[in-house]
């Protein structure tokens, strides 16, 4: 499997390192011997080598600040879109930054990948949230597939659970904790911290960005809710269709009132065939979602045959997200 | 897909009803149009009709006490083993009662199914726990597959999660609540009931059998632990290799001591490449397993790439178990 990786930040470099470190295991257990033949970055250039890039040299050049300094034979400075289209590759990995306004330039990369006969695997949520139907249609026309496990709960297989594990069931709703940063902040507030202090704590630990708006205002979770709505129910929700409320307005008094009632605040994303929302909700402690701590994510599927089925695991991070991309590649092997 | 169902108790009849009730959905969504061509029971005879049995008539005859009374054309009273071997069928479903001593007569049915070119799908834990390696070898020799999702946590896809969802990860250990009856009893004891009263309650609700030994002494969970050990680690544990302790000896004082320490008793099955156990364990409330209530099951996989991933759902019951068989059949469709 020859790979082109678009976006070489935390996730892309993590995937490269993972494929290097686990090469023997993946070859032995899955007969999977991927080669990275192309990499495109926003500001550090691009590389293309049809016979495969050396991952150590690739990571070294990237760390040095420019892929031009890659020690080895490769085409340098191809335009990313041309790289995607012209590369002799089996799979394009979209791991650049998520943009929910236009999904660009990633969406054009995705289109080019499918039109030129590559499978598409995404960690980038933008193209999935905004254009999943178009991408599926393009994939079908070209006999290829679109996979995006890493876009919801990173490598925790929320999408594979719905598609494969619960095959035969009808899912009527999904509700989950899809943002770890806010879950961490709410837990710290339950422990007595004020919102500002809990946020500072999350920033210090690297859970929250310097500008935390996407997390604390609920938009990151909303993007994932849209992906779930399209995947589970084929409902083309947009962010504007969702009721979205973050955790900013939650006060210590709110936290105390919930605790006094034997409940806990969680930022819950919920989707059903009739719509969706992201809202802080007081959950009774008997709800499996109420007990999900730290920066962990969780999702509960409501089904006809199995009642509620809940999956809990990491929802972010370099290695878990790379693991989600890897599991998608392995699923392509078998299809 | 032509099916032979061996064992027509709660699970087998549940599967037949499910396939009848969901026929349109399964045909529309999965292009799956199964036909039950054969049924074998322990005491109510057998039926075989190469063109398919009418499910309403089948269930009516079964309810009446004898498959001989089936209203329709069919061969009656074939020996079950001969039925399995001679039927023109694609899949044999083993849904008879689990026996962990010899796994017979089910094991012979399984061998006959694979040797005559049928796929094998099991809800019966005995053959999986005692002879999984042999069954896998027989399947390989005959170009067929063995599936047994329903043997662990019924239709909650514990096995599919490990195999498909966590593909690429190495699982180093699994620990879970694999018996709903004992989980219900422990929860009632946490609520203040004595063991005997909680057991009576579970029996009244149909969670526990009149002879509750297999549940409360830990052997049901132990059988599932063996299946997990073989599946995850290819370790051929037997019941004799496991340390098994049930919940009988837990006293109200034990329950109170745990509560005072902010902990909760759970019957935990644990397996790793080096062995396994089924033991009552005091878990801190932050452990996702500590908060699993009622007769629900749960499993936590410890992985290298994703840390802990936990799945929670029903672990028994007619419909959830039939759903597990169905998901196995759907996975055969795609393989």
mmCIF file with all atom_site columns, N, CA and C in Angstrom, chain B residues 1 16 25 29 32 43 105 114 175 180 299 304:
data_model
loop_
_atom_site.group_PDB
_atom_site.id
_atom_site.type_symbol
_atom_site.label_atom_id
_atom_site.label_alt_id
_atom_site.label_comp_id
_atom_site.label_asym_id
_atom_site.label_entity_id
_atom_site.label_seq_id
_atom_site.pdbx_PDB_ins_code
_atom_site.Cartn_x
_atom_site.Cartn_y
_atom_site.Cartn_z
_atom_site.occupancy
_atom_site.B_iso_or_equiv
_atom_site.pdbx_formal_charge
_atom_site.auth_seq_id
_atom_site.auth_comp_id
_atom_site.auth_asym_id
_atom_site.auth_atom_id
_atom_site.pdbx_PDB_model_num
ATOM 1  N N  . UNK B 1 1   ? -28.543 -17.182 1.755  1.00 0.00 ? 1   UNK B N  1
ATOM 2  C CA . UNK B 1 1   ? -27.849 -17.935 2.802  1.00 0.00 ? 1   UNK B CA 1
ATOM 3  C C  . UNK B 1 1   ? -28.815 -18.929 3.437  1.00 0.00 ? 1   UNK B C  1
ATOM 4  N N  . UNK B 1 16  ? -34.966 -17.234 14.860 1.00 0.00 ? 16  UNK B N  1
ATOM 5  C CA . UNK B 1 16  ? -35.965 -17.458 13.802 1.00 0.00 ? 16  UNK B CA 1
ATOM 6  C C  . UNK B 1 16  ? -36.960 -16.297 13.751 1.00 0.00 ? 16  UNK B C  1
ATOM 7  N N  . UNK B 1 25  ? -36.093 -5.438  6.265  1.00 0.00 ? 25  UNK B N  1
ATOM 8  C CA . UNK B 1 25  ? -34.959 -4.576  6.600  1.00 0.00 ? 25  UNK B CA 1
ATOM 9  C C  . UNK B 1 25  ? -33.642 -5.210  6.171  1.00 0.00 ? 25  UNK B C  1
ATOM 10 N N  . UNK B 1 29  ? -31.349 -3.425  3.409  1.00 0.00 ? 29  UNK B N  1
ATOM 11 C CA . UNK B 1 29  ? -30.120 -2.758  3.817  1.00 0.00 ? 29  UNK B CA 1
ATOM 12 C C  . UNK B 1 29  ? -28.874 -3.573  3.497  1.00 0.00 ? 29  UNK B C  1
ATOM 13 N N  . UNK B 1 32  ? -29.577 -9.236  2.332  1.00 0.00 ? 32  UNK B N  1
ATOM 14 C CA . UNK B 1 32  ? -29.436 -10.490 3.078  1.00 0.00 ? 32  UNK B CA 1
ATOM 15 C C  . UNK B 1 32  ? -30.809 -11.151 3.167  1.00 0.00 ? 32  UNK B C  1
ATOM 16 N N  . UNK B 1 43  ? -35.257 -32.569 22.009 1.00 0.00 ? 43  UNK B N  1
ATOM 17 C CA . UNK B 1 43  ? -36.368 -33.446 22.394 1.00 0.00 ? 43  UNK B CA 1
ATOM 18 C C  . UNK B 1 43  ? -37.621 -33.264 21.536 1.00 0.00 ? 43  UNK B C  1
ATOM 19 N N  . UNK B 1 105 ? -23.263 -32.940 22.562 1.00 0.00 ? 105 UNK B N  1
ATOM 20 C CA . UNK B 1 105 ? -22.969 -33.380 21.181 1.00 0.00 ? 105 UNK B CA 1
ATOM 21 C C  . UNK B 1 105 ? -22.650 -32.234 20.222 1.00 0.00 ? 105 UNK B C  1
ATOM 22 N N  . UNK B 1 114 ? -18.362 -28.097 9.391  1.00 0.00 ? 114 UNK B N  1
ATOM 23 C CA . UNK B 1 114 ? -17.183 -27.588 8.681  1.00 0.00 ? 114 UNK B CA 1
ATOM 24 C C  . UNK B 1 114 ? -16.684 -28.604 7.655  1.00 0.00 ? 114 UNK B C  1
ATOM 25 N N  . UNK B 1 175 ? -10.266 -7.226  30.730 1.00 0.00 ? 175 UNK B N  1
ATOM 26 C CA . UNK B 1 175 ? -10.952 -7.482  31.994 1.00 0.00 ? 175 UNK B CA 1
ATOM 27 C C  . UNK B 1 175 ? -12.378 -7.001  31.854 1.00 0.00 ? 175 UNK B C  1
ATOM 28 N N  . UNK B 1 180 ? -24.083 -11.165 33.808 1.00 0.00 ? 180 UNK B N  1
ATOM 29 C CA . UNK B 1 180 ? -25.039 -10.165 34.239 1.00 0.00 ? 180 UNK B CA 1
ATOM 30 C C  . UNK B 1 180 ? -25.754 -10.523 35.527 1.00 0.00 ? 180 UNK B C  1
ATOM 31 N N  . UNK B 1 299 ? -16.575 -4.777  29.021 1.00 0.00 ? 299 UNK B N  1
ATOM 32 C CA . UNK B 1 299 ? -15.207 -5.274  28.895 1.00 0.00 ? 299 UNK B CA 1
ATOM 33 C C  . UNK B 1 299 ? -14.275 -4.108  28.616 1.00 0.00 ? 299 UNK B C  1
ATOM 34 N N  . UNK B 1 304 ? -1.883  -1.012  23.446 1.00 0.00 ? 304 UNK B N  1
ATOM 35 C CA . UNK B 1 304 ? -0.663  -0.205  23.376 1.00 0.00 ? 304 UNK B CA 1
ATOM 36 C C  . UNK B 1 304 ? -0.931  1.188   22.787 1.00 0.00 ? 304 UNK B C  1
#
